[in-house]
XYZ file of C-alpha atoms in Angstrom:
692
model
C 132.352 73.925 91.082
C 132.374 75.816 87.774
C 129.081 74.164 86.833
C 127.485 75.240 90.100
C 128.764 78.784 89.603
C 127.380 78.864 86.053
C 123.990 77.584 87.233
C 123.954 80.197 89.977
C 124.788 83.006 87.537
C 122.152 81.829 85.074
C 119.637 81.784 87.926
C 120.504 85.375 88.811
C 120.197 86.462 85.174
C 116.840 84.700 84.921
C 115.586 86.448 88.055
C 116.672 89.857 86.742
C 115.110 89.097 83.348
C 111.871 87.993 84.987
C 111.682 91.244 86.897
C 111.694 93.176 83.599
C 108.586 91.343 82.369
C 104.991 92.548 82.710
C 102.639 89.573 82.935
C 99.330 90.778 81.480
C 96.212 88.846 82.439
C 93.696 88.069 79.670
C 90.328 86.275 79.757
C 89.668 84.910 76.251
C 91.384 83.342 73.262
C 91.005 86.528 71.223
C 92.391 88.665 74.034
C 95.290 86.226 74.331
C 95.930 86.633 70.582
C 96.083 90.413 70.918
C 98.355 90.143 73.951
C 100.683 87.814 72.036
C 100.807 90.304 69.184
C 101.749 93.018 71.691
C 104.428 90.741 73.129
C 105.901 90.264 69.646
C 106.221 94.053 69.293
C 107.333 94.679 72.879
C 108.849 91.564 74.529
C 108.534 93.173 77.974
C 104.969 91.863 77.947
C 104.029 88.251 78.484
C 100.488 86.886 78.552
C 98.694 84.946 81.276
C 95.271 83.544 80.398
C 92.648 83.035 83.091
C 88.987 82.048 82.911
C 87.513 85.261 84.280
C 88.155 88.608 85.946
C 88.237 87.284 89.498
C 90.820 84.661 88.563
C 92.934 87.465 87.085
C 92.592 89.527 90.264
C 93.697 86.530 92.344
C 96.626 85.884 89.991
C 97.825 89.486 90.294
C 97.577 89.318 94.077
C 99.617 86.101 94.018
C 102.165 87.633 91.560
C 101.523 85.002 88.869
C 100.201 87.928 86.820
C 100.909 91.654 87.088
C 98.215 93.753 85.450
C 94.760 93.919 83.909
C 92.410 96.713 82.839
C 89.186 96.701 84.876
C 85.953 98.629 85.020
C 84.838 100.471 88.164
C 82.913 97.585 89.702
C 85.876 95.260 89.318
C 88.296 97.961 90.542
C 86.158 98.042 93.692
C 86.354 94.253 94.104
C 90.099 94.226 93.406
C 90.677 96.943 96.003
C 89.033 95.015 98.830
C 90.788 92.575 101.120
C 92.353 90.128 100.517
C 93.370 91.411 97.066
C 94.144 95.099 97.809
C 95.116 95.974 94.243
C 95.530 99.615 93.231
C 94.555 101.469 90.038
C 97.658 103.017 88.490
C 96.697 104.073 84.940
C 93.363 105.372 83.633
C 91.950 105.179 80.144
C 91.169 108.548 78.557
C 88.210 108.752 76.160
C 88.579 112.413 75.171
C 89.204 113.312 71.542
C 90.165 116.961 71.944
C 90.505 117.176 75.734
C 91.036 114.782 78.623
C 87.983 112.764 79.643
C 88.555 110.030 82.188
C 84.890 109.401 82.901
C 82.126 107.901 80.861
C 78.341 107.938 81.028
C 76.305 104.928 82.101
C 73.178 104.856 79.914
C 70.044 102.775 79.297
C 69.605 102.048 75.570
C 66.312 100.954 73.993
C 65.053 100.451 70.461
C 63.309 103.385 68.838
C 59.637 102.602 68.351
C 59.122 101.054 71.771
C 57.145 103.262 74.112
C 58.025 102.378 77.744
C 59.791 104.769 80.098
C 62.422 104.361 82.800
C 59.767 103.987 85.491
C 58.127 101.220 83.439
C 61.068 98.797 83.328
C 59.403 96.388 85.750
C 58.546 93.180 83.865
C 60.830 94.004 80.937
C 63.814 91.965 79.705
C 67.271 93.382 80.367
C 70.785 93.074 78.938
C 73.746 93.747 81.257
C 77.475 93.927 80.547
C 78.150 91.684 83.538
C 77.288 91.158 87.170
C 79.083 93.742 89.317
C 80.253 95.849 86.376
C 79.715 99.607 86.463
C 77.520 100.707 83.559
C 75.907 97.289 83.159
C 75.001 96.487 86.762
C 76.109 98.644 89.697
C 74.829 101.954 88.329
C 71.485 100.842 86.818
C 70.582 98.508 89.682
C 71.760 101.046 92.264
C 69.685 103.725 90.522
C 66.561 101.549 90.366
C 66.978 100.710 94.051
C 67.546 104.318 95.117
C 64.429 105.422 93.198
C 62.449 102.623 94.897
C 61.545 100.937 91.608
C 63.154 97.691 92.788
C 61.958 96.427 96.163
C 64.743 94.943 98.271
C 64.905 94.504 102.037
C 68.690 94.249 102.075
C 71.458 91.753 101.654
C 70.848 90.312 105.119
C 67.603 88.796 103.803
C 68.526 87.912 100.208
C 71.122 88.675 97.527
C 70.287 91.698 95.403
C 70.260 89.387 92.356
C 67.010 87.813 93.600
C 65.324 91.197 93.831
C 66.517 92.050 90.317
C 65.261 88.737 88.935
C 61.820 89.573 90.320
C 61.940 93.005 88.692
C 63.093 91.958 85.204
C 61.216 88.976 83.827
C 64.337 87.687 82.022
C 67.880 88.960 81.674
C 71.389 88.296 80.523
C 73.712 89.338 83.339
C 76.964 87.440 82.717
C 78.349 86.135 85.984
C 74.955 85.357 87.512
C 73.919 81.878 88.650
C 73.375 79.909 85.451
C 69.985 78.457 86.346
C 68.538 81.844 87.366
C 66.376 84.142 85.228
C 69.380 86.479 85.070
C 71.019 84.054 82.627
C 67.942 83.134 80.539
C 68.664 85.582 77.721
C 72.347 84.724 77.473
C 73.627 83.063 74.307
C 76.598 81.157 75.751
C 77.608 80.015 79.209
C 76.567 83.224 81.050
C 80.150 83.625 82.298
C 81.806 86.980 82.830
C 84.134 86.354 79.927
C 84.095 86.432 76.143
C 82.877 82.850 76.188
C 79.498 84.548 76.614
C 78.654 86.428 73.375
C 76.457 88.897 75.285
C 79.228 89.806 77.743
C 80.612 93.358 78.039
C 79.376 96.503 76.246
C 79.245 95.132 72.714
C 77.656 91.922 73.985
C 74.935 93.695 75.979
C 74.142 95.874 72.970
C 74.037 92.778 70.722
C 71.571 91.219 73.198
C 69.289 94.233 72.627
C 69.910 94.293 68.867
C 69.041 90.587 68.548
C 65.673 91.253 70.175
C 66.486 89.259 73.289
C 66.182 92.175 75.673
C 64.136 95.376 75.850
C 66.894 97.513 77.391
C 70.684 97.370 77.420
C 72.699 98.987 80.202
C 75.973 100.105 78.614
C 78.229 103.146 78.307
C 77.565 106.131 76.072
C 80.027 105.158 73.323
C 78.656 101.646 72.798
C 76.129 102.119 69.981
C 77.904 102.206 66.571
C 77.596 105.494 64.687
C 75.725 103.953 61.759
C 73.099 102.450 64.090
C 72.395 105.402 66.410
C 69.272 106.423 64.477
C 67.585 103.147 65.456
C 68.041 103.552 69.210
C 67.231 105.953 72.040
C 68.221 106.596 75.642
C 65.904 106.205 78.621
C 66.223 109.222 80.933
C 65.642 109.127 84.685
C 62.949 111.805 84.323
C 60.900 109.314 82.256
C 61.603 110.933 78.894
C 63.616 109.598 75.974
C 66.496 111.201 74.128
C 68.726 110.586 71.075
C 71.823 108.426 71.636
C 74.126 111.451 71.393
C 72.241 113.292 74.166
C 74.035 111.251 76.851
C 75.338 114.381 78.620
C 71.808 115.315 79.679
C 70.265 111.820 79.675
C 72.293 109.300 81.650
C 72.144 107.274 84.835
C 75.520 108.451 86.177
C 79.028 109.470 85.232
C 81.491 106.814 86.250
C 85.279 106.603 86.346
C 87.123 105.279 83.323
C 88.488 101.771 83.206
C 91.912 101.553 84.799
C 94.929 99.296 84.908
C 95.312 97.696 88.344
C 98.267 95.980 89.945
C 99.812 95.253 93.337
C 100.971 98.172 95.485
C 104.537 98.177 94.199
C 106.071 101.393 92.849
C 108.779 99.605 90.859
C 106.210 97.381 89.166
C 103.875 100.337 88.539
C 106.714 102.295 86.922
C 107.606 99.295 84.754
C 104.008 98.865 83.562
C 103.690 102.574 82.752
C 107.006 102.891 80.921
C 106.442 99.623 79.037
C 103.031 100.705 77.746
C 104.406 104.101 76.730
C 107.422 102.628 74.982
C 105.265 100.410 72.774
C 105.559 101.653 69.174
C 103.848 100.187 66.136
C 100.968 98.592 68.034
C 97.505 100.080 68.609
C 96.558 99.262 72.182
C 93.063 100.645 71.598
C 91.985 98.613 68.572
C 90.473 95.134 68.468
C 89.668 95.316 64.752
C 92.045 92.482 63.863
C 90.183 90.180 66.239
C 86.582 90.868 65.100
C 83.903 90.301 66.156
C 85.555 90.636 69.567
C 85.845 94.171 70.947
C 87.527 95.987 73.830
C 90.378 93.515 74.175
C 92.912 94.462 76.893
C 91.746 98.093 76.632
C 88.535 99.783 75.505
C 88.479 100.480 71.776
C 87.102 103.940 72.574
C 90.181 104.911 74.624
C 92.459 107.504 73.031
C 95.373 107.458 75.465
C 96.441 106.414 78.958
C 96.982 108.700 81.968
C 99.152 107.964 85.004
C 97.297 108.221 88.299
C 98.770 109.956 91.380
C 100.749 107.471 93.467
C 98.465 107.944 96.491
C 95.429 106.697 94.516
C 93.626 103.624 95.788
C 90.294 102.197 94.663
C 88.327 104.509 96.968
C 90.010 107.720 95.827
C 89.741 106.660 92.190
C 86.083 105.668 92.247
C 84.886 108.381 94.629
C 82.633 108.107 97.670
C 79.306 107.947 95.809
C 80.302 105.149 93.455
C 82.003 103.206 96.242
C 78.885 103.532 98.366
C 76.747 102.054 95.556
C 79.155 99.157 95.037
C 79.365 98.549 98.778
C 75.603 98.471 99.213
C 75.203 95.942 96.397
C 78.094 93.652 97.283
C 78.791 93.574 100.973
C 76.877 92.645 104.085
C 75.805 95.744 105.975
C 77.978 96.240 109.049
C 76.691 99.562 110.260
C 77.940 100.462 113.718
C 75.234 101.025 116.300
C 77.394 103.641 118.038
C 76.086 107.192 117.933
C 79.430 108.643 119.021
C 81.178 111.241 116.884
C 84.453 109.755 115.618
C 87.100 112.488 115.906
C 90.330 112.120 113.947
C 93.548 113.041 115.780
C 96.913 113.535 114.086
C 99.873 111.960 115.863
C 100.445 110.753 119.403
C 99.962 114.032 121.285
C 96.577 114.748 119.703
C 95.470 111.141 120.183
C 96.302 111.360 123.889
C 94.184 114.516 124.254
C 91.374 112.947 122.215
C 91.356 109.852 124.411
C 91.006 112.101 127.461
C 88.160 113.965 125.759
C 86.448 110.658 124.955
C 86.717 109.524 128.565
C 85.237 112.780 129.880
C 82.471 112.696 127.254
C 81.175 109.423 128.656
C 78.072 110.003 130.716
C 77.487 107.423 133.438
C 75.224 104.674 132.171
C 75.666 105.583 128.474
C 78.312 105.473 125.776
C 80.906 108.128 124.969
C 79.852 111.101 122.859
C 83.335 111.189 121.312
C 85.347 108.277 119.959
C 88.889 108.706 118.675
C 90.503 107.675 115.419
C 94.110 108.552 114.685
C 96.317 108.960 111.630
C 99.879 110.159 111.016
C 98.890 113.172 108.872
C 95.958 115.504 108.210
C 95.576 114.007 104.727
C 95.321 110.528 106.197
C 92.642 111.782 108.586
C 90.727 113.303 105.681
C 90.844 109.955 103.891
C 89.402 108.311 107.005
C 86.569 110.843 107.094
C 85.853 110.244 103.405
C 85.775 106.478 104.004
C 83.443 106.879 107.015
C 86.160 105.528 109.314
C 86.122 108.916 111.096
C 83.663 111.812 111.118
C 85.388 115.124 111.734
C 88.524 117.117 112.521
C 89.542 120.781 112.766
C 91.834 122.067 110.004
C 93.234 125.344 108.750
C 92.092 127.190 105.628
C 94.488 125.518 103.223
C 93.302 122.162 104.471
C 89.657 123.299 104.167
C 90.476 123.913 100.488
C 91.826 120.385 100.034
C 88.942 118.933 102.048
C 86.497 120.776 99.795
C 88.140 119.338 96.703
C 87.527 115.920 98.283
C 83.846 116.813 98.877
C 84.053 117.422 102.612
C 82.289 120.491 104.007
C 82.922 123.026 106.804
C 80.521 122.513 109.724
C 81.898 124.626 112.607
C 84.411 127.465 112.729
C 86.686 128.504 115.576
C 85.873 131.870 117.151
C 88.752 133.677 118.870
C 86.783 136.675 120.205
C 84.903 135.736 123.382
C 82.466 138.610 122.997
C 81.287 137.263 119.650
C 80.551 133.803 121.047
C 77.280 135.041 122.527
C 76.364 137.225 119.546
C 73.857 135.537 117.204
C 74.929 135.807 113.575
C 78.350 137.234 114.502
C 80.950 137.361 111.764
C 83.210 134.333 111.680
C 86.664 134.763 113.120
C 89.594 135.522 110.926
C 93.255 136.075 111.610
C 96.255 137.727 109.998
C 99.012 135.801 108.281
C 102.304 137.467 109.205
C 106.041 137.143 108.629
C 108.162 137.410 111.798
C 111.913 138.112 111.999
C 114.333 138.859 114.804
C 114.716 142.587 115.323
C 118.514 142.157 115.382
C 118.561 140.548 111.912
C 117.713 143.751 110.057
C 115.752 141.671 107.520
C 112.947 143.152 105.412
C 110.622 141.470 102.935
C 112.835 142.717 100.108
C 115.974 141.059 101.576
C 114.474 137.617 102.321
C 115.880 135.859 99.269
C 118.669 133.445 100.163
C 117.603 133.187 103.799
C 116.181 130.246 105.818
C 112.437 129.944 106.398
C 110.210 128.428 109.081
C 106.721 127.285 108.061
C 103.795 125.862 110.020
C 103.489 123.114 107.388
C 103.155 122.567 103.660
C 99.661 123.494 102.491
C 98.866 125.430 105.659
C 97.385 128.899 105.263
C 99.573 131.357 107.185
C 102.620 129.127 107.070
C 102.719 128.225 103.378
C 99.884 129.148 101.031
C 99.829 132.877 101.699
C 103.588 133.616 101.888
C 104.496 131.285 99.025
C 101.654 132.760 96.978
C 103.226 136.201 97.474
C 106.649 134.874 96.527
C 105.272 133.105 93.446
C 103.616 136.345 92.322
C 106.981 138.107 92.714
C 109.186 135.519 91.041
C 106.764 133.565 88.810
C 108.921 130.583 89.770
C 107.491 127.476 91.405
C 110.888 126.280 92.657
C 110.855 127.909 96.082
C 114.238 126.349 96.914
C 115.698 129.029 94.636
C 114.272 131.678 96.971
C 114.971 130.192 100.393
C 118.275 128.389 100.759
C 116.771 125.993 103.317
C 113.997 125.810 105.862
C 111.550 123.719 107.833
C 108.177 123.124 106.182
C 106.735 119.989 107.830
C 105.146 117.711 105.271
C 107.847 118.348 102.659
C 109.671 115.528 100.953
C 112.335 114.180 103.325
C 115.081 115.045 100.828
C 113.814 118.581 100.308
C 115.762 121.642 101.428
C 112.568 122.516 103.312
C 113.215 119.620 105.691
C 116.827 120.532 106.357
C 116.124 122.863 109.295
C 113.434 120.740 110.957
C 114.135 119.544 114.495
C 112.257 116.253 114.800
C 111.050 114.929 118.137
C 111.706 116.585 121.491
C 112.761 113.170 122.793
C 114.177 111.255 119.807
C 114.424 107.478 119.996
C 116.160 104.835 117.881
C 114.488 104.665 114.482
C 112.605 107.926 115.099
C 111.245 109.297 111.812
C 109.428 112.314 113.204
C 111.711 114.886 111.540
C 109.732 117.007 109.078
C 106.527 115.076 109.771
C 103.367 117.186 109.462
C 102.227 116.549 113.026
C 103.015 117.582 116.596
C 105.743 114.897 116.591
C 107.895 117.475 114.743
C 108.786 120.197 117.256
C 108.795 122.901 114.562
C 105.295 122.010 113.292
C 102.352 124.403 113.576
C 102.327 128.053 114.645
C 104.269 127.591 117.868
C 106.695 125.245 116.138
C 107.436 127.622 113.255
C 108.096 130.470 115.706
C 110.285 128.176 117.816
C 112.282 127.393 114.650
C 113.015 131.133 114.409
C 113.691 131.551 118.152
C 116.185 128.682 118.219
C 118.063 129.959 115.177
C 117.016 127.252 112.706
C 115.513 129.898 110.419
C 115.575 133.617 109.661
C 111.841 134.192 109.149
C 108.730 132.479 110.539
C 105.393 132.508 108.745
C 102.692 132.317 111.411
C 99.519 134.073 112.550
C 99.389 137.400 114.350
C 98.791 135.960 117.840
C 101.653 133.454 117.704
C 104.434 135.628 119.174
C 102.509 136.991 122.194
C 101.125 133.512 122.909
C 104.595 131.962 122.795
C 106.643 134.434 124.820
C 106.898 135.619 128.403
C 103.633 137.538 127.903
C 101.678 134.381 127.105
C 99.658 132.891 129.963
C 100.074 129.332 128.666
C 103.479 129.700 127.017
C 105.447 126.425 126.805
C 108.785 126.093 128.640
C 110.965 126.936 125.638
C 109.009 130.197 125.100
C 108.998 131.565 128.643
C 112.295 133.518 128.247
C 111.248 134.962 124.842
C 110.901 138.758 124.780
C 108.326 139.741 122.108
C 109.951 143.177 121.766
C 112.941 141.463 120.143
C 110.819 140.431 117.122
C 109.386 142.396 114.206
C 106.838 141.920 111.426
C 107.840 142.374 107.809
C 105.617 142.740 104.742
C 106.012 143.812 101.088
C 106.791 147.484 100.543
C 107.065 148.415 104.239
C 109.668 148.892 106.906
C 109.701 146.499 109.856
C 107.070 147.145 112.496
C 106.444 145.936 116.079
C 104.542 142.686 116.569
C 101.468 144.592 117.734
C 101.043 146.380 114.389
C 99.800 143.335 112.471
C 96.713 145.194 111.189
C 98.947 147.461 109.070
C 101.650 144.925 108.179
C 100.438 141.457 107.241
C 100.392 139.153 104.245
C 96.643 138.495 104.305
C 93.579 138.335 106.489
C 92.361 134.750 106.311
C 89.449 132.661 107.649
C 89.669 130.858 110.959
C 90.204 127.145 111.290
C 87.141 125.010 110.671
C 85.774 121.581 111.507
C 85.247 119.566 108.314
C 83.060 116.533 107.814
C 81.048 114.642 105.203
C 77.820 116.354 104.100
C 75.749 113.499 105.553
C 77.306 114.020 109.030
C 76.935 117.813 109.122
C 73.945 117.893 111.483
C 75.430 115.310 113.850
C 78.762 117.148 114.041
C 77.117 120.480 114.822
C 74.822 118.953 117.454
C 77.555 116.999 119.254
C 80.097 119.837 119.247
C 77.610 122.398 120.563
C 76.832 119.988 123.389
C 80.496 119.224 124.065
C 81.632 122.844 124.229
C 78.822 123.603 126.689
C 80.401 120.953 128.926
C 84.114 121.447 128.204
C 84.413 125.015 126.896
C 86.461 127.789 128.549
C 83.671 128.724 130.981
C 82.960 125.209 132.204
C 84.181 123.883 135.543
C 85.178 120.535 134.030
C 88.707 119.283 134.533
C 89.062 118.668 130.792
C 88.990 121.671 128.442
C 88.477 121.260 124.690
C 90.526 124.333 123.790
C 93.517 123.804 126.069
C 96.601 121.675 125.402
C 98.452 121.040 128.673
C 100.789 118.535 126.999
C 101.452 120.441 123.805
C 100.179 123.361 121.749
C 97.059 123.729 119.602
C 96.059 120.080 119.881
C 92.752 119.208 118.133
C 91.764 122.908 118.246
C 93.675 126.185 118.476
C 94.311 127.084 122.111
C 93.091 130.624 121.364
C 89.617 129.299 120.495
C 86.861 130.675 122.726
C 84.018 128.731 121.114
C 82.948 126.929 117.957
C 80.282 128.565 115.820
C 78.053 126.839 113.283
C 78.814 127.338 109.610
C 75.407 127.671 107.894
C 74.263 124.407 106.298
C 75.060 124.195 102.601
C 78.048 126.566 102.813
C 80.627 125.503 100.230
C 84.340 125.558 100.926
C 84.658 128.293 98.258
C 82.251 130.666 99.980
C 83.705 129.830 103.410
C 87.243 130.689 102.323
C 86.171 133.785 100.390
C 87.149 135.238 97.042
C 90.558 136.591 98.118
C 91.703 133.308 99.586
C 90.351 131.290 96.642
C 92.246 133.528 94.216
C 95.442 133.066 96.237
C 94.977 129.292 96.195
C 94.292 129.189 92.467
C 97.470 131.176 91.890
C 99.544 128.896 94.102
C 98.042 125.787 92.473
C 99.763 126.836 89.250
C 102.715 125.217 90.975
C 101.916 121.512 90.702
C 104.241 120.672 93.584
C 102.132 122.848 95.878
C 99.111 120.587 95.410
C 98.798 117.896 98.103
C 98.721 114.333 96.783
C 95.260 113.821 98.248
C 93.887 116.859 96.423
C 95.436 115.639 93.166
C 93.829 112.234 93.611
C 90.440 113.747 94.529
C 90.372 115.929 91.421
C 91.955 113.585 88.891
C 88.704 113.229 86.993
C 85.427 115.096 86.998
C 83.170 112.195 87.963
C 84.741 112.132 91.422
C 82.725 115.296 91.939
C 78.958 115.160 92.327
C 76.924 114.837 89.130
């Protein structure tokens, strides 16, 4: 019995010990040597050797390994099903400031005279099949500029088109008997068994006279050899090696450490790398001639990525699109319907009704519905082309803009302006509402309870919290308000304490504090209801909220029908309380109306479909379904006060749409890191996520 107990205890200790290990995947003997040296310094690390990158990806998925550093092309592969690995740590190549992108360049020997548009028939050196600077970017660029002729992956692999374009190549990972392996020195594998693999290998292929051009990154050519080489520019000129900022094929995301989606494991990997002392992660000098072992030798430090980051958010839409077009079979939908994204059950129900009514007999629906639990999740779907559009408030337009979505249509609340060509876009006033009996003023708000439309929303969060931040210069708003309801806050936050959850809670219901209509205190009507029902002392809403949700409102919900608007007052800095009707003289800001956001490539389709749909289901139509009414809720899909949607001129940026005042308010509030949505943080982590 004692023996069994001892064995059991030892087993438990072994399991605990195993969980404190980080199994790093390596692909060569030299990389294994470096990993072993790291393990000797920091025993948290153990080393798992595999033949190639894909074997490492599979091992991490299967938990026989935990981590590896990959380039963008491999991050893309690792992020796809069935692997679904996530980047968690990025390499930083900046010397004086952070730089988590690098430049993909085409390097040639000085003295040769061909240009970028004369690469056909030349010999090429690539870092590896499917890698960023060595394959995806140059081949994608040559395809997009119509230098390489390719009918698509349905007819032949892209490798065949490339092998027709370049007379001979070394593209490690290609089929060994193809022309793409003819210049290789070893086994043409995507590993260090092939001497011409990776950046240093591709450059050596050029240096040895095997190839005419090497596709590498901007830091590849050694300093003492730069004078002998030049860059090919896309405009068919040449430039010195150090002119990569103006002569490159693309900026691409830095290499990143990937692992399974497991926060505990991610934390362990991060803390273990940061606790390593006495070992240079970014040097392969002791293992010459090998380079870039485990990490790139040009890296200067590591940066933790936002937890929300997946391969798509890390690589960005443009890079992902290139990788997708080169690697996957085209599965374009033949549907011409506009895919609208609805947040939560109530919006999805309305959207489904809209879709049904949009179906014209004998043809398909004009509207199809996608759904997601939050606005941020919907934005991610739009970015990924899983959805096309949704209507959001100004604060969400700001985040959408940071993620490269654009405003296409704007809600108009004045019916007279709907028929006025070139009419000014609608705006509304952000106001602070209190009960008249409370005696509260703006100056006595501290220590009270607050009701917000949602975190990151314009009238409900960005504007009032921007004012408070300017007053206090303190980003900890829990020091100002003792508690509140700000849907979208962390569940343990004091700003979830006053939230009400679902109207009809069920077992396991997690709707409390959710940023959707599932939370009864969400949105304008919800924030005012929070005040009405005594859950808060002040509600941050828009100027029409109280009359719309009281006995004066024609479509007031049941809970609001007894509400007397005369029992409420507006408060604002430096003023006495005023009646609800005096919003023009007592408000926190005048802000732009809600807008429909989409991808730039869908702008025209969104405008066309929505103009058609509002002609059929707008306020003046006789249709049973109305786009701007919410019989089973409030402000579903669009604001109920919307009279029409008006086109935002093509090319309008989110900055110009929101205006200087609003942009300044947002920049001020963004000084508080906790005020930045996770999606926005992920979209702006590095500069190459933005358009070149």
